[in-house]
């Protein structure tokens, strides 16, 4: 048994290099249900982060009652983390949306029926298509949390039905830089490495990645190597003392804590050291890369001392980190938001690729690059083109690629938007602000909490001229501002596939019926396509499928001949055992563990997903110049000098403000905030200050402080933590939906708690990913402490001085067994969709939406939670 709130990573199963990761099966059941009473276990994978842990959902009497890791799955070998155990399976028991809501003439959001709601949407859509703006009046802002089948259907509707370039996902905030860095270096999106590299590696570099909290099971996998014989050394690049940073110290690696916004200077310093010390594989570089001369010249000024001045880290640590990279036989690197959401995101992430290319550490066991994803299905948003890119990693500048899609969909190529780059999310919001987009369909994301500069976002959402549809499982802060709210079925309540960081595709079967009248996103978009009567060239319906499996089969055809090959997969093949890593085709029927084992990169002009960009300015290179470079299957070494970040600290705002996550919550807490165990672990917002800064400001543990940027402020109790001086950290999870008396759309009246009140509207020139990790702020004390800060003690937010701060524990109802090795229960393969008894609509246990309570948005004062 184990309290997996207190013990996030669970029992160690140590093992040596090049030996398999042992099985440990974690599970958690509703305390009132015994394992033998479970009616059936339904195969799925967890959707609370990008790790994609294989799991089975426990069902009893038509309700989800628990979860268990799948021993057979290569991703997790049975393990689950706190979010998976406590946060996933209770969603259909809480204050879910059960009926469509439609705003009436006096501005009230009222319960309605599907025909009225969808009729309203189709009517507005048709009206706008008839205007001069045509399809350019339509924008779609979707998610990294739906299923592949849903994204592909949406992409076909947007690109071949309407013909709008204005489609993107919240993946723009999340992994746009992962995609950009992979495209710029290797010619196409697609993760080179595999989680299996952890078993084989000698050193792990985590660049701006707090894996210990954000992919807890992947971190457990690394811990099992650290605790075994011949452990890998860890190098952490993070301004905070995360658990990853602690491991770096303990394994004889290095913790580099650069001032946020200076990653590129650090990377140039590391590359320079590797070059100068002759740690490169010259033959690999000569045969398989382009750009070494420019790279050498660009990094030359970045001596360790120069880097030390810019990044405020010891020069000696830069040397040591480079030495670990340069002298370890095998190195695995991971990159995430500390790079992707920081300054010079694409440049710094490509620099990680450079390090690997210089040493030829790619495509071999233990030598992976994981340009991480964050959301569970972000990979599919990108693959399917729901982020605006063309499906199947096709290049919008390549007419042949556009023609392939037009043929596949049987439409005229001119319909498929390719006359300009797809509109990125930040620009979509700008067009909404300016009034050129007048129809915005938001699905599976909560921008009223997750986008930068929330005051501006609220103003945009409230504009009368903008018609907004919000499709969600809950009445979120965003849904409260919508014209039409569509109740969505969520994970466990619908069927579909999705793909994790290391290209592993999982099938998630339907376990229970959705609450009330909620429908899957797929069914909603199929309904829209029918109502809009989208047709192909021959007058047949454009969207030719009517269920998830049909969509999957159509998608497989779209991937034929592309690097992202799904043609050898089927729902049947995905049932029973482990997830499978794409590409899966005729020559790799069991999938592919690593890409680029043959050092042949998809950079040929006819294959590549992009002709590339200048990473300093974002200017595109264009087909002619690209062809002239004759990439011929070689990878690009991209060179970029460091530039100062856009909003450096100054007298009025002397701190660097950075934002991020804790282990216990997922984003805007729509899911984890409704789990009692997770909510108790991290109940309210906090502000992390270093010991030195706390002393200078006269702020002690638990004192309420105000953090203020030029755009907004947050007030919360201070945690005197273990970060570096000059940096203030605020978690971004705490919106307003569960705060009594506050209307989700306006935090007035109570001190605001959402970090994005303060963040700035700036983005990377190449990936267009917003800069959530760097801004300027000031910190002032508001009042004395009434107790310690609510920040968890088990994570990066641990107090510098633990005295008087109670430890974060889950308590008796957080017991979750973890069975190591042979004790694992048998995991039967899942029969194809057992017939399900009809379900009566489930009354929500918490207070549901309060439609028609007057004003622009209904308010709800209680939090619906499980149990
Ligand atoms: N528990 C939990 N897990 C999650 C999620 C969640 O919400 N909660 N969300 C999922 C999603 S969608 C994502 S994208 C991932 C994100 O996963 P991570 O990227 O690991 O999470 P963050 O906390 O956003 O940022 C990571 C670290 O970046 C550091 N950092 C800030 N600025 C800089 C900088 O300029 N340079 C460097 N080198 N580091 C910097 C921060 O101190 C922070 O520790 O997590 C996924 N997993
Ligand atoms: N300051 C700051 N801001 C950030 C970040 C940061 O580090 N700092 N990180 C950014 C990142 S990486 C991310 S990924 C975003 C996340 O930002 P959001 O996408 O806004 O976060 P979520 O709370 O996950 O919102 C997802 C919504 O989808 C709904 N949902 C879940 N499943 C389904 C489904 O199957 N169908 C439908 N229709 N809806 C569903 C949920 O109820 C929830 O309301 O935040 C970004 N914002
Ligand atoms: S590591 Fe991620 S996918 Fe695995 S159980 Fe935790 S939240 Fe779910
Ligand atoms: Mo993300």
Short mmCIF file of N, CA and C in Angstrom, two decimals, residues 180-314:
data_model
loop_
_atom_site.label_atom_id
_atom_site.label_comp_id
_atom_site.label_asym_id
_atom_site.label_seq_id
_atom_site.Cartn_x
_atom_site.Cartn_y
_atom_site.Cartn_z
N UNK A 180 8.52 22.79 -33.94
CA UNK A 180 9.38 23.68 -34.72
C UNK A 180 10.84 23.22 -34.66
N UNK A 181 11.29 22.84 -33.47
CA UNK A 181 12.70 22.44 -33.34
C UNK A 181 12.97 21.15 -34.12
N UNK A 182 12.01 20.23 -34.11
CA UNK A 182 12.20 18.98 -34.86
C UNK A 182 12.20 19.27 -36.36
N UNK A 183 11.31 20.15 -36.79
CA UNK A 183 11.25 20.48 -38.22
C UNK A 183 12.51 21.19 -38.68
N UNK A 184 12.97 22.15 -37.87
CA UNK A 184 14.11 22.96 -38.30
C UNK A 184 15.38 22.12 -38.36
N UNK A 185 15.57 21.20 -37.41
CA UNK A 185 16.81 20.41 -37.38
C UNK A 185 16.74 19.21 -38.32
N UNK A 186 15.59 18.52 -38.31
CA UNK A 186 15.53 17.23 -38.99
C UNK A 186 14.61 17.21 -40.21
N UNK A 187 13.92 18.31 -40.48
CA UNK A 187 13.07 18.39 -41.65
C UNK A 187 11.61 18.06 -41.39
N UNK A 188 11.34 17.36 -40.29
CA UNK A 188 9.96 16.99 -40.00
C UNK A 188 9.78 16.81 -38.50
N UNK A 189 8.56 17.03 -38.06
CA UNK A 189 8.14 16.65 -36.72
C UNK A 189 8.33 15.14 -36.59
N UNK A 190 8.38 14.65 -35.37
CA UNK A 190 8.58 13.21 -35.12
C UNK A 190 9.73 13.06 -34.15
N UNK A 191 9.44 12.40 -33.04
CA UNK A 191 10.41 12.30 -31.96
C UNK A 191 11.51 11.30 -32.31
N UNK A 192 12.78 11.71 -32.32
CA UNK A 192 13.83 10.74 -32.64
C UNK A 192 13.93 9.62 -31.61
N UNK A 193 13.82 9.97 -30.33
CA UNK A 193 14.15 9.02 -29.27
C UNK A 193 12.98 8.18 -28.81
N UNK A 194 13.24 7.44 -27.74
CA UNK A 194 12.26 6.52 -27.18
C UNK A 194 12.48 6.48 -25.67
N UNK A 195 11.40 6.22 -24.93
CA UNK A 195 11.57 6.12 -23.48
C UNK A 195 12.56 5.01 -23.11
N UNK A 196 12.65 4.00 -23.96
CA UNK A 196 13.57 2.89 -23.71
C UNK A 196 15.02 3.37 -23.61
N UNK A 197 15.29 4.57 -24.09
CA UNK A 197 16.65 5.11 -23.98
C UNK A 197 17.06 5.29 -22.52
N UNK A 198 16.09 5.42 -21.65
CA UNK A 198 16.42 5.59 -20.23
C UNK A 198 17.16 4.35 -19.71
N UNK A 199 16.74 3.18 -20.17
CA UNK A 199 17.39 1.94 -19.70
C UNK A 199 18.83 1.85 -20.17
N UNK A 200 19.16 2.53 -21.24
CA UNK A 200 20.47 2.32 -21.88
C UNK A 200 21.43 3.49 -21.71
N UNK A 201 21.01 4.55 -21.05
CA UNK A 201 21.81 5.77 -21.13
C UNK A 201 22.80 5.91 -19.97
N UNK A 202 23.78 6.82 -20.17
CA UNK A 202 24.79 7.11 -19.15
C UNK A 202 24.62 8.51 -18.56
N UNK A 203 23.86 9.34 -19.22
CA UNK A 203 23.63 10.69 -18.71
C UNK A 203 22.30 11.19 -19.24
N UNK A 204 21.55 11.87 -18.38
CA UNK A 204 20.29 12.46 -18.82
C UNK A 204 20.34 13.96 -18.59
N UNK A 205 20.12 14.72 -19.65
CA UNK A 205 20.06 16.17 -19.57
C UNK A 205 18.60 16.59 -19.65
N UNK A 206 18.16 17.36 -18.65
CA UNK A 206 16.78 17.86 -18.68
C UNK A 206 16.82 19.37 -18.81
N UNK A 207 16.43 19.85 -19.98
CA UNK A 207 16.52 21.27 -20.30
C UNK A 207 15.18 21.94 -20.04
N UNK A 208 15.11 22.72 -18.96
CA UNK A 208 13.85 23.41 -18.65
C UNK A 208 12.71 22.44 -18.45
N UNK A 209 12.99 21.33 -17.84
CA UNK A 209 12.00 20.26 -17.73
C UNK A 209 11.97 19.73 -16.30
N UNK A 210 10.86 19.96 -15.63
CA UNK A 210 10.68 19.46 -14.27
C UNK A 210 9.96 18.11 -14.32
N UNK A 211 10.61 17.15 -14.94
CA UNK A 211 9.99 15.84 -15.19
C UNK A 211 9.48 15.19 -13.91
N UNK A 212 10.16 15.43 -12.80
CA UNK A 212 9.76 14.79 -11.55
C UNK A 212 8.31 15.11 -11.20
N UNK A 213 7.83 16.27 -11.66
CA UNK A 213 6.45 16.65 -11.36
C UNK A 213 5.53 16.55 -12.56
N UNK A 214 6.09 16.64 -13.75
CA UNK A 214 5.20 16.77 -14.90
C UNK A 214 5.09 15.50 -15.74
N UNK A 215 5.98 14.55 -15.58
CA UNK A 215 5.79 13.18 -16.11
C UNK A 215 6.31 12.27 -15.00
N UNK A 216 5.52 12.12 -13.96
CA UNK A 216 6.03 11.49 -12.74
C UNK A 216 6.46 10.04 -12.99
N UNK A 217 5.78 9.36 -13.90
CA UNK A 217 6.12 7.96 -14.14
C UNK A 217 7.42 7.85 -14.94
N UNK A 218 7.64 8.78 -15.83
CA UNK A 218 8.90 8.78 -16.58
C UNK A 218 10.06 9.06 -15.62
N UNK A 219 9.78 9.93 -14.66
CA UNK A 219 10.81 10.22 -13.66
C UNK A 219 11.08 9.00 -12.77
N UNK A 220 10.01 8.28 -12.43
CA UNK A 220 10.20 7.04 -11.66
C UNK A 220 11.12 6.09 -12.44
N UNK A 221 10.98 6.10 -13.75
CA UNK A 221 11.81 5.24 -14.61
C UNK A 221 13.28 5.65 -14.51
N UNK A 222 13.52 6.95 -14.48
CA UNK A 222 14.89 7.44 -14.31
C UNK A 222 15.39 7.14 -12.90
N UNK A 223 14.52 7.34 -11.90
CA UNK A 223 14.93 7.03 -10.52
C UNK A 223 15.34 5.57 -10.38
N UNK A 224 14.67 4.69 -11.08
CA UNK A 224 15.02 3.27 -10.98
C UNK A 224 16.41 3.00 -11.56
N UNK A 225 16.83 3.78 -12.52
CA UNK A 225 18.22 3.68 -12.99
C UNK A 225 19.18 4.34 -11.97
N UNK A 226 18.77 5.48 -11.45
CA UNK A 226 19.64 6.19 -10.49
C UNK A 226 19.92 5.33 -9.27
N UNK A 227 18.92 4.57 -8.84
CA UNK A 227 19.08 3.75 -7.64
C UNK A 227 19.69 2.38 -7.92
N UNK A 228 19.94 2.06 -9.17
CA UNK A 228 20.53 0.77 -9.52
C UNK A 228 22.04 0.88 -9.71
N UNK A 229 22.70 -0.22 -10.14
CA UNK A 229 24.12 -0.17 -10.45
C UNK A 229 24.37 0.73 -11.68
N UNK A 230 25.60 1.17 -11.85
CA UNK A 230 26.01 2.08 -12.94
C UNK A 230 24.95 3.12 -13.34
N UNK A 231 24.57 3.97 -12.38
CA UNK A 231 23.50 4.94 -12.66
C UNK A 231 23.95 6.04 -13.64
N UNK A 232 23.00 6.63 -14.35
CA UNK A 232 23.33 7.78 -15.19
C UNK A 232 23.54 9.04 -14.36
N UNK A 233 24.35 9.94 -14.87
CA UNK A 233 24.43 11.26 -14.24
C UNK A 233 23.31 12.14 -14.80
N UNK A 234 22.82 13.02 -13.94
CA UNK A 234 21.71 13.90 -14.32
C UNK A 234 22.24 15.33 -14.42
N UNK A 235 21.85 16.03 -15.46
CA UNK A 235 22.13 17.46 -15.55
C UNK A 235 20.79 18.19 -15.68
N UNK A 236 20.53 19.11 -14.75
CA UNK A 236 19.26 19.85 -14.73
C UNK A 236 19.54 21.29 -15.12
N UNK A 237 18.76 21.81 -16.05
CA UNK A 237 18.86 23.22 -16.42
C UNK A 237 17.55 23.88 -16.04
N UNK A 238 17.51 24.46 -14.86
CA UNK A 238 16.26 25.00 -14.33
C UNK A 238 16.58 26.00 -13.22
N UNK A 239 15.98 27.19 -13.26
CA UNK A 239 16.29 28.18 -12.22
C UNK A 239 15.86 27.76 -10.82
N UNK A 240 14.95 26.78 -10.73
CA UNK A 240 14.50 26.35 -9.41
C UNK A 240 15.18 25.05 -9.00
N UNK A 241 15.21 24.83 -7.68
CA UNK A 241 15.75 23.57 -7.18
C UNK A 241 14.65 22.54 -7.19
N UNK A 242 14.42 21.99 -8.34
CA UNK A 242 13.40 20.94 -8.49
C UNK A 242 13.97 19.62 -7.98
N UNK A 243 13.14 18.59 -7.94
CA UNK A 243 13.64 17.26 -7.59
C UNK A 243 14.65 16.79 -8.64
N UNK A 244 14.48 17.25 -9.86
CA UNK A 244 15.45 16.92 -10.91
C UNK A 244 16.81 17.55 -10.56
N UNK A 245 16.76 18.78 -10.10
CA UNK A 245 18.00 19.46 -9.72
C UNK A 245 18.66 18.76 -8.53
N UNK A 246 17.85 18.30 -7.59
CA UNK A 246 18.43 17.55 -6.46
C UNK A 246 19.11 16.29 -6.96
N UNK A 247 18.47 15.61 -7.90
CA UNK A 247 19.06 14.37 -8.44
C UNK A 247 20.38 14.69 -9.16
N UNK A 248 20.44 15.85 -9.79
CA UNK A 248 21.68 16.22 -10.47
C UNK A 248 22.83 16.27 -9.47
N UNK A 249 22.56 16.88 -8.35
CA UNK A 249 23.61 16.96 -7.32
C UNK A 249 23.96 15.56 -6.81
N UNK A 250 22.93 14.77 -6.56
CA UNK A 250 23.17 13.45 -5.95
C UNK A 250 23.88 12.47 -6.88
N UNK A 251 23.76 12.66 -8.19
CA UNK A 251 24.37 11.70 -9.12
C UNK A 251 25.73 12.18 -9.64
N UNK A 252 26.22 13.27 -9.08
CA UNK A 252 27.50 13.78 -9.57
C UNK A 252 27.38 14.54 -10.88
N UNK A 253 26.15 14.90 -11.22
CA UNK A 253 25.92 15.72 -12.41
C UNK A 253 25.99 17.19 -12.04
N UNK A 254 25.22 18.02 -12.71
CA UNK A 254 25.28 19.46 -12.50
C UNK A 254 23.86 20.03 -12.49
N UNK A 255 23.62 20.96 -11.59
CA UNK A 255 22.40 21.76 -11.67
C UNK A 255 22.78 23.15 -12.14
N UNK A 256 22.40 23.49 -13.34
CA UNK A 256 22.61 24.84 -13.86
C UNK A 256 21.30 25.61 -13.65
N UNK A 257 21.38 26.74 -12.98
CA UNK A 257 20.17 27.52 -12.71
C UNK A 257 20.25 28.88 -13.40
N UNK A 258 20.08 28.89 -14.72
CA UNK A 258 20.22 30.15 -15.44
C UNK A 258 19.08 31.11 -15.10
N UNK A 259 19.37 32.38 -15.16
CA UNK A 259 18.31 33.37 -15.05
C UNK A 259 17.34 33.12 -16.20
N UNK A 260 16.01 33.03 -15.91
CA UNK A 260 15.08 32.78 -17.02
C UNK A 260 15.30 33.77 -18.17
N UNK A 261 15.23 33.23 -19.37
CA UNK A 261 15.41 34.09 -20.55
C UNK A 261 16.80 34.04 -21.14
N UNK A 262 17.69 33.25 -20.56
CA UNK A 262 19.08 33.24 -21.05
C UNK A 262 19.52 31.87 -21.59
N UNK A 263 18.55 31.01 -21.89
CA UNK A 263 18.90 29.65 -22.33
C UNK A 263 19.86 29.62 -23.51
N UNK A 264 19.64 30.52 -24.47
CA UNK A 264 20.42 30.44 -25.70
C UNK A 264 21.91 30.72 -25.43
N UNK A 265 22.17 31.62 -24.52
CA UNK A 265 23.58 31.90 -24.17
C UNK A 265 24.20 30.65 -23.57
N UNK A 266 23.47 30.01 -22.68
CA UNK A 266 23.98 28.79 -22.05
C UNK A 266 24.23 27.70 -23.09
N UNK A 267 23.28 27.53 -23.99
CA UNK A 267 23.43 26.47 -25.01
C UNK A 267 24.63 26.75 -25.91
N UNK A 268 24.80 28.03 -26.26
CA UNK A 268 25.97 28.36 -27.09
C UNK A 268 27.26 28.03 -26.34
N UNK A 269 27.23 28.27 -25.04
CA UNK A 269 28.41 27.94 -24.24
C UNK A 269 28.69 26.44 -24.22
N UNK A 270 27.62 25.64 -24.08
CA UNK A 270 27.80 24.18 -24.04
C UNK A 270 28.30 23.68 -25.39
N UNK A 271 27.72 24.19 -26.47
CA UNK A 271 28.15 23.76 -27.81
C UNK A 271 29.62 24.13 -28.03
N UNK A 272 29.99 25.33 -27.60
CA UNK A 272 31.38 25.76 -27.79
C UNK A 272 32.36 24.85 -27.05
N UNK A 273 32.00 24.49 -25.83
CA UNK A 273 32.88 23.60 -25.07
C UNK A 273 33.03 22.24 -25.75
N UNK A 274 31.92 21.72 -26.24
CA UNK A 274 31.98 20.41 -26.91
C UNK A 274 32.88 20.50 -28.15
N UNK A 275 32.74 21.59 -28.89
CA UNK A 275 33.57 21.77 -30.10
C UNK A 275 35.04 21.93 -29.72
N UNK A 276 35.32 22.82 -28.77
CA UNK A 276 36.70 23.14 -28.43
C UNK A 276 37.46 21.95 -27.86
N UNK A 277 36.74 21.08 -27.14
CA UNK A 277 37.42 19.94 -26.53
C UNK A 277 37.48 18.72 -27.44
N UNK A 278 37.02 18.92 -28.66
CA UNK A 278 37.11 17.82 -29.61
C UNK A 278 36.24 16.62 -29.25
N UNK A 279 35.10 16.91 -28.59
CA UNK A 279 34.20 15.81 -28.21
C UNK A 279 33.22 15.48 -29.34
N UNK A 280 33.49 15.94 -30.54
CA UNK A 280 32.55 15.73 -31.65
C UNK A 280 32.87 14.45 -32.40
N UNK A 281 31.89 13.95 -33.12
CA UNK A 281 32.08 12.82 -34.03
C UNK A 281 32.22 13.45 -35.43
N UNK A 282 33.48 13.68 -35.83
CA UNK A 282 33.69 14.48 -37.04
C UNK A 282 33.13 13.81 -38.29
N UNK A 283 33.21 12.51 -38.31
CA UNK A 283 32.71 11.83 -39.50
C UNK A 283 31.19 11.98 -39.60
N UNK A 284 30.52 11.83 -38.45
CA UNK A 284 29.07 11.98 -38.45
C UNK A 284 28.69 13.38 -38.90
N UNK A 285 29.38 14.36 -38.34
CA UNK A 285 29.07 15.75 -38.67
C UNK A 285 29.28 15.98 -40.17
N UNK A 286 30.38 15.48 -40.70
CA UNK A 286 30.69 15.72 -42.12
C UNK A 286 29.67 15.04 -43.03
N UNK A 287 29.28 13.84 -42.68
CA UNK A 287 28.41 13.09 -43.59
C UNK A 287 26.93 13.40 -43.43
N UNK A 288 26.53 13.76 -42.22
CA UNK A 288 25.08 13.80 -41.97
C UNK A 288 24.54 15.15 -41.54
N UNK A 289 25.38 16.18 -41.52
CA UNK A 289 24.86 17.49 -41.10
C UNK A 289 25.30 18.59 -42.05
N UNK A 290 24.62 19.72 -41.91
CA UNK A 290 24.93 20.93 -42.67
C UNK A 290 25.04 22.08 -41.68
N UNK A 291 26.00 22.97 -41.86
CA UNK A 291 26.01 24.20 -41.07
C UNK A 291 27.07 24.28 -39.99
N UNK A 292 28.05 23.37 -39.99
CA UNK A 292 29.02 23.36 -38.90
C UNK A 292 29.85 24.64 -38.84
N UNK A 293 30.22 25.19 -40.02
CA UNK A 293 31.08 26.38 -39.98
C UNK A 293 30.36 27.54 -39.31
N UNK A 294 29.12 27.75 -39.71
CA UNK A 294 28.38 28.87 -39.14
C UNK A 294 28.17 28.67 -37.64
N UNK A 295 27.93 27.42 -37.27
CA UNK A 295 27.74 27.13 -35.85
C UNK A 295 29.01 27.45 -35.06
N UNK A 296 30.14 27.01 -35.58
CA UNK A 296 31.41 27.28 -34.89
C UNK A 296 31.64 28.78 -34.71
N UNK A 297 31.37 29.53 -35.77
CA UNK A 297 31.60 30.97 -35.70
C UNK A 297 30.63 31.63 -34.71
N UNK A 298 29.39 31.17 -34.71
CA UNK A 298 28.37 31.80 -33.87
C UNK A 298 28.65 31.58 -32.38
N UNK A 299 29.08 30.38 -32.03
CA UNK A 299 29.25 30.10 -30.59
C UNK A 299 30.59 30.60 -30.05
N UNK A 300 31.48 30.99 -30.92
CA UNK A 300 32.83 31.34 -30.49
C UNK A 300 32.88 32.34 -29.32
N UNK A 301 32.08 33.41 -29.34
CA UNK A 301 32.19 34.37 -28.23
C UNK A 301 31.70 33.82 -26.88
N UNK A 302 31.03 32.66 -26.84
CA UNK A 302 30.36 32.22 -25.61
C UNK A 302 31.27 31.36 -24.73
N UNK A 303 32.33 31.98 -24.25
CA UNK A 303 33.21 31.29 -23.31
C UNK A 303 32.42 31.04 -22.02
N UNK A 304 32.84 30.06 -21.23
CA UNK A 304 32.12 29.82 -19.97
C UNK A 304 32.00 31.08 -19.11
N UNK A 305 33.01 31.92 -19.13
CA UNK A 305 32.95 33.15 -18.32
C UNK A 305 31.90 34.11 -18.86
N UNK A 306 31.84 34.22 -20.19
CA UNK A 306 30.85 35.09 -20.82
C UNK A 306 29.43 34.57 -20.51
N UNK A 307 29.26 33.28 -20.63
CA UNK A 307 27.97 32.65 -20.33
C UNK A 307 27.61 32.89 -18.86
N UNK A 308 28.60 32.76 -17.99
CA UNK A 308 28.36 32.93 -16.56
C UNK A 308 27.81 34.32 -16.27
N UNK A 309 28.34 35.31 -16.98
CA UNK A 309 27.86 36.68 -16.76
C UNK A 309 26.42 36.85 -17.21
N UNK A 310 26.08 36.28 -18.36
CA UNK A 310 24.71 36.44 -18.89
C UNK A 310 23.70 35.63 -18.07
N UNK A 311 24.04 34.39 -17.81
CA UNK A 311 23.07 33.46 -17.19
C UNK A 311 23.10 33.51 -15.67
N UNK A 312 24.13 34.15 -15.12
CA UNK A 312 24.32 34.18 -13.66
C UNK A 312 24.44 32.76 -13.10
N UNK A 313 25.33 31.99 -13.71
CA UNK A 313 25.67 30.65 -13.21
C UNK A 313 27.19 30.59 -13.12
N UNK A 314 27.77 29.71 -12.28
CA UNK A 314 29.23 29.61 -12.23
C UNK A 314 29.80 29.07 -13.53
#
